[in-house]
């Protein structure tokens, strides 16, 4: 039993962190929100150069994995940096195509995986049971749509469509997230129970990686806030020396530190219950971190000029994406083993 | 990174499970906060000790199994899952013993540890005083030098299990002239039945004498019962607080077992339409898992030579809040039966309410987290 990232795993995360640290991510996010995807796409292809997307795909398709732990650690860094774009969706699409290939439907994988793994193209997708809105279809090369019963299950049949685009771009609470309902029709890529099963797995990975992004986002919000309260003075003292301020930040750290091992365990087991627990906890921790960050920055935190806003505005949408708290709680309960109560209770 | 146990650990788990299955009493013992329950729990400790399960992480020479932290955690999981009795000797085993391993002489260890492991001597912690709770360093009880030892005078309070325990350990002011409050303190062990000691049980919220006040009037303690150097009591005492807040007091095994029972209660009594309550059950299940995994990560760090430092404060705030939420959820599930004093969740609920107060209040723990883990400036205390 060794329940900490290995040296190699930590090293990979550090590499991404320094790449992102040097990349002026806030400027790319602001451009993305304004509809200029160029800088964001350039950043994405550098990220793909580290092997990020390849971690979701098996070697048979020129991938490096699947390595969910590494991928999750990588997505923590994307969250920390506040990267915009359908990163989770692209990884989930890779998983979907790979799973489909595993069920004998190899054509879509052969056709789409190469571009996705090199980072030349991003993908977005909607899955049964998930949000009806695809993220950033205007920036993604492919917009996949799985039609079928929700939640998907291996016994049901579903269809995988390559949508011809989306109907219209809707604004998100986070201006750097473009939403839209995929247009009907397009090209039917596959159909049958294999699509259902693949969609189910892809949704689980999407949830896992969103949890990872939430954790990184929460950590970024906490770190920025700690820096701020050390330098902002009121009443002749740094506000970080006031106990009411300290305790809120202590609680933020607590929430994040207890979400982290849940994320690791979820990446190791990829079980429904673990993934739901990780998403629930990381999503709530990130959102609480955002509320605390906003409060402790005071009015300056409530402005869009401050870069903090880029993280603040993501917290709520990410908490709800790919299964919000109540969905996750229901999934946790559903995944419990069926044991019976004993009379005995000890303290 | 993985979560797999080696075959050796799996065998250890199987051995513990089999023994517990065979020996855990069918009917829960009476509350250990009563005279009769205390005696019954003492016997259980003796039984555990005879099979060398009472202090598995101790070296074999003191009655342990030399178990590493992974095995200890596994044992705790099995222990609580089996519904085994609460540990009446926990103060000694989890608070005094680690201090003795770090600071005592070999002679002291040989004298104190075996009878602690067997439950023959039950220990109480005598740190707090009526005027010194969170600000423990302000304590006033004195230790005065005398021929061959020390004379203790003053008052200690809220000493858990002291109403029925045998001996106590605590810090005393041995140099009233020291420049700072946490200097000139000495850490000693003393007999609760020695001449000059008066023990007055205190009823806690449910009336049970779960702790006691100690009045000390020139109680003689021989030199051999001083732990470490005289005057170094603060440093020595603080080296054990990580144990108290963290791992050893609340192993994940307890909460995993409690969450499992809560989930079972939900299945038996829960109203599927009541999603608010269902969500709280889910939170309890997730919380136990989070605590378990957080502990495994800490154990991995520890096994690699790391120390349990200020993160034990994260641990303390988490488990104490978690414990209350879990028990409140159980009471809410029980409906009118929750009010019954004899109900299976009643005493654990009462006990949970004290979690944010003892072992250093959660306010104090949050100060530690903010200052030592986040690097925020010290404020006024
Ligand atoms: C069930 C139980 C068992 C116990 N067992 C033992 C035992 O075995 N041995 C032993 O020695 N003691 C024991 N104690 C005592 C325990 O250690 C103290 O209660 C604890 O240290 C708090 O001290 P206090 O009760 O004097 O509260 P106070 O220190 O008076 O605090 C009262 C309130 O004020 C807050 N407060 C105080 N200072 C600050 C500050 N600087 N910033 C913010 N808030 C502050 C506290 O957090 C608390 O909420 C036990 C207590 C309980 C409830």
Short mmCIF file of C-alpha atoms in Angstrom, two decimals, chain B residues 161-369:
data_model
loop_
_atom_site.label_atom_id
_atom_site.label_comp_id
_atom_site.label_asym_id
_atom_site.label_seq_id
_atom_site.Cartn_x
_atom_site.Cartn_y
_atom_site.Cartn_z
CA UNK B 161 -12.24 8.40 33.23
CA UNK B 162 -10.43 9.65 36.34
CA UNK B 163 -13.54 8.79 38.34
CA UNK B 164 -12.60 5.09 38.10
CA UNK B 165 -9.00 5.13 36.88
CA UNK B 166 -5.87 4.15 38.81
CA UNK B 167 -3.15 6.56 37.84
CA UNK B 168 -2.76 9.88 36.08
CA UNK B 169 -0.18 11.87 34.13
CA UNK B 170 0.04 15.63 33.95
CA UNK B 171 2.08 18.80 33.82
CA UNK B 172 2.92 20.88 36.86
CA UNK B 173 4.68 24.18 37.50
CA UNK B 174 8.02 23.30 39.05
CA UNK B 175 9.70 26.68 38.59
CA UNK B 176 7.28 29.50 39.40
CA UNK B 177 10.01 32.04 38.59
CA UNK B 178 10.46 30.92 34.95
CA UNK B 179 10.38 33.76 32.42
CA UNK B 180 7.63 32.37 30.20
CA UNK B 181 4.48 30.40 31.10
CA UNK B 182 5.48 27.28 29.20
CA UNK B 183 8.89 27.13 30.84
CA UNK B 184 9.53 25.54 34.22
CA UNK B 185 6.90 22.85 33.84
CA UNK B 186 7.47 19.21 34.72
CA UNK B 187 5.68 16.13 33.41
CA UNK B 188 4.85 13.53 36.07
CA UNK B 189 2.88 10.37 36.68
CA UNK B 190 1.01 9.94 39.96
CA UNK B 191 -1.29 7.58 41.77
CA UNK B 192 -4.94 8.60 41.97
CA UNK B 193 -5.20 6.77 45.30
CA UNK B 194 -2.09 8.35 46.88
CA UNK B 195 -2.53 10.25 50.13
CA UNK B 196 -3.49 13.86 49.39
CA UNK B 197 -5.51 13.08 46.23
CA UNK B 198 -9.26 13.72 46.23
CA UNK B 199 -11.18 12.65 43.14
CA UNK B 200 -14.59 14.22 42.61
CA UNK B 201 -16.49 12.70 39.69
CA UNK B 202 -18.24 15.18 37.39
CA UNK B 203 -21.41 14.19 35.59
CA UNK B 204 -21.30 15.05 31.91
CA UNK B 205 -24.40 16.10 29.93
CA UNK B 206 -26.10 12.73 30.31
CA UNK B 207 -25.21 12.53 34.00
CA UNK B 208 -22.61 9.81 33.66
CA UNK B 209 -19.35 10.46 35.56
CA UNK B 210 -17.24 10.50 32.43
CA UNK B 211 -14.63 12.80 33.92
CA UNK B 212 -13.52 14.12 37.30
CA UNK B 213 -11.89 16.91 39.22
CA UNK B 214 -8.69 16.14 41.10
CA UNK B 215 -7.70 18.04 44.23
CA UNK B 216 -4.05 17.56 45.08
CA UNK B 217 -2.65 18.41 48.48
CA UNK B 218 1.09 17.77 48.76
CA UNK B 219 0.91 14.47 46.92
CA UNK B 220 4.29 12.74 46.93
CA UNK B 221 5.70 11.54 43.60
CA UNK B 222 9.07 9.77 43.52
CA UNK B 223 11.73 10.95 41.08
CA UNK B 224 11.31 7.77 39.04
CA UNK B 225 7.86 9.01 38.00
CA UNK B 226 9.11 12.15 36.31
CA UNK B 227 8.95 11.84 32.52
CA UNK B 228 11.98 13.37 30.84
CA UNK B 229 13.90 16.26 32.35
CA UNK B 230 12.27 18.40 35.06
CA UNK B 231 11.42 21.79 33.54
CA UNK B 232 10.91 20.30 30.06
CA UNK B 233 7.27 19.28 30.66
CA UNK B 234 5.75 21.51 27.99
CA UNK B 235 7.87 20.25 25.16
CA UNK B 236 7.34 16.66 26.23
CA UNK B 237 3.60 17.06 26.62
CA UNK B 238 3.23 18.79 23.26
CA UNK B 239 5.02 15.99 21.48
CA UNK B 240 2.02 13.80 22.24
CA UNK B 241 -0.77 16.16 21.21
CA UNK B 242 -0.44 15.15 17.58
CA UNK B 243 -1.36 11.66 18.70
CA UNK B 244 -4.35 12.87 20.61
CA UNK B 245 -5.75 14.97 17.81
CA UNK B 246 -4.91 12.70 15.00
CA UNK B 247 -4.72 9.06 14.39
CA UNK B 248 -4.72 7.25 17.63
CA UNK B 249 -7.78 8.78 19.18
CA UNK B 250 -10.06 8.42 16.21
CA UNK B 251 -9.02 5.80 13.77
CA UNK B 252 -10.90 5.69 10.48
CA UNK B 253 -12.10 2.23 11.48
CA UNK B 254 -14.56 3.75 13.94
CA UNK B 255 -16.12 6.05 11.39
CA UNK B 256 -16.21 3.47 8.62
CA UNK B 257 -18.08 1.16 10.97
CA UNK B 258 -20.41 3.92 12.17
CA UNK B 259 -21.15 5.05 8.61
CA UNK B 260 -21.88 1.46 7.63
CA UNK B 261 -24.41 1.20 10.45
CA UNK B 262 -25.92 4.52 9.52
CA UNK B 263 -26.36 3.40 5.92
CA UNK B 264 -28.01 0.21 7.15
CA UNK B 265 -30.32 2.24 9.37
CA UNK B 266 -31.23 4.35 6.34
CA UNK B 267 -32.12 1.24 4.38
CA UNK B 268 -34.28 -0.05 7.20
CA UNK B 269 -35.94 3.14 8.36
CA UNK B 270 -35.30 5.77 5.73
CA UNK B 271 -38.08 7.30 3.71
CA UNK B 272 -36.99 7.14 0.06
CA UNK B 273 -38.90 10.36 -0.56
CA UNK B 274 -36.82 12.20 2.02
CA UNK B 275 -33.89 13.13 -0.16
CA UNK B 276 -32.59 15.68 2.32
CA UNK B 277 -31.97 12.93 4.85
CA UNK B 278 -30.65 10.61 2.15
CA UNK B 279 -28.14 13.29 1.20
CA UNK B 280 -26.90 13.49 4.77
CA UNK B 281 -26.46 9.72 4.86
CA UNK B 282 -24.46 10.01 1.63
CA UNK B 283 -22.33 12.73 3.21
CA UNK B 284 -21.63 10.48 6.17
CA UNK B 285 -20.58 7.64 3.88
CA UNK B 286 -18.36 9.96 1.83
CA UNK B 287 -16.92 11.54 4.97
CA UNK B 288 -15.85 8.20 6.40
CA UNK B 289 -14.21 7.31 3.10
CA UNK B 290 -12.48 10.70 2.93
CA UNK B 291 -11.19 10.28 6.46
CA UNK B 292 -10.00 6.77 5.71
CA UNK B 293 -8.13 7.87 2.59
CA UNK B 294 -6.70 11.00 4.20
CA UNK B 295 -5.35 8.73 6.92
CA UNK B 296 -3.86 6.30 4.40
CA UNK B 297 -2.05 9.17 2.72
CA UNK B 298 -0.73 10.33 6.10
CA UNK B 299 0.28 6.77 6.95
CA UNK B 300 2.20 6.48 3.70
CA UNK B 301 4.03 9.70 4.49
CA UNK B 302 4.66 8.52 8.03
CA UNK B 303 5.92 5.11 6.92
CA UNK B 304 8.37 6.88 4.62
CA UNK B 305 9.83 8.73 7.61
CA UNK B 306 7.56 11.77 7.66
CA UNK B 307 6.12 13.23 10.85
CA UNK B 308 2.55 13.79 11.91
CA UNK B 309 2.70 17.53 12.36
CA UNK B 310 0.17 20.31 12.12
CA UNK B 311 -1.97 18.22 9.79
CA UNK B 312 -3.21 16.43 12.88
CA UNK B 313 -5.18 19.65 13.45
CA UNK B 314 -6.90 19.16 10.09
CA UNK B 315 -7.66 15.66 11.22
CA UNK B 316 -9.09 16.79 14.57
CA UNK B 317 -11.46 19.39 13.15
CA UNK B 318 -12.61 16.96 10.49
CA UNK B 319 -13.42 14.00 12.71
CA UNK B 320 -15.04 16.02 15.46
CA UNK B 321 -17.41 17.77 13.07
CA UNK B 322 -18.00 14.57 11.16
CA UNK B 323 -18.86 12.64 14.31
CA UNK B 324 -21.57 15.09 15.30
CA UNK B 325 -23.09 15.23 11.81
CA UNK B 326 -23.18 11.44 11.59
CA UNK B 327 -24.89 11.00 14.94
CA UNK B 328 -27.35 13.80 14.32
CA UNK B 329 -28.31 12.10 11.09
CA UNK B 330 -28.87 8.83 12.95
CA UNK B 331 -31.10 10.57 15.49
CA UNK B 332 -33.09 12.22 12.70
CA UNK B 333 -33.60 8.82 11.10
CA UNK B 334 -34.84 7.33 14.34
CA UNK B 335 -37.67 9.83 14.69
CA UNK B 336 -39.40 9.66 18.09
CA UNK B 337 -37.12 6.81 19.20
CA UNK B 338 -34.18 9.19 19.07
CA UNK B 339 -35.26 10.59 22.41
CA UNK B 340 -34.91 7.26 24.23
CA UNK B 341 -31.91 7.46 26.53
CA UNK B 342 -31.24 3.73 26.07
CA UNK B 343 -31.24 3.85 22.29
CA UNK B 344 -28.09 2.55 20.59
CA UNK B 345 -27.19 5.95 19.16
CA UNK B 346 -27.92 7.99 22.28
CA UNK B 347 -24.66 7.73 24.19
CA UNK B 348 -22.47 7.99 21.09
CA UNK B 349 -24.35 11.17 20.18
CA UNK B 350 -23.75 12.69 23.63
CA UNK B 351 -20.09 11.77 23.35
CA UNK B 352 -19.79 13.25 19.87
CA UNK B 353 -20.91 16.65 21.13
CA UNK B 354 -17.70 17.03 23.13
CA UNK B 355 -15.43 16.40 20.14
CA UNK B 356 -14.98 20.03 19.11
CA UNK B 357 -14.06 20.91 22.73
CA UNK B 358 -11.54 18.34 23.94
CA UNK B 359 -8.13 17.49 22.47
CA UNK B 360 -7.74 21.23 21.85
CA UNK B 361 -10.88 23.13 20.80
CA UNK B 362 -11.59 23.47 17.12
CA UNK B 363 -11.02 27.22 17.33
CA UNK B 364 -7.49 26.58 18.58
CA UNK B 365 -6.98 23.93 15.89
CA UNK B 366 -8.07 26.37 13.19
CA UNK B 367 -5.52 28.87 14.48
CA UNK B 368 -2.85 26.19 14.15
CA UNK B 369 -3.98 25.31 10.62
#
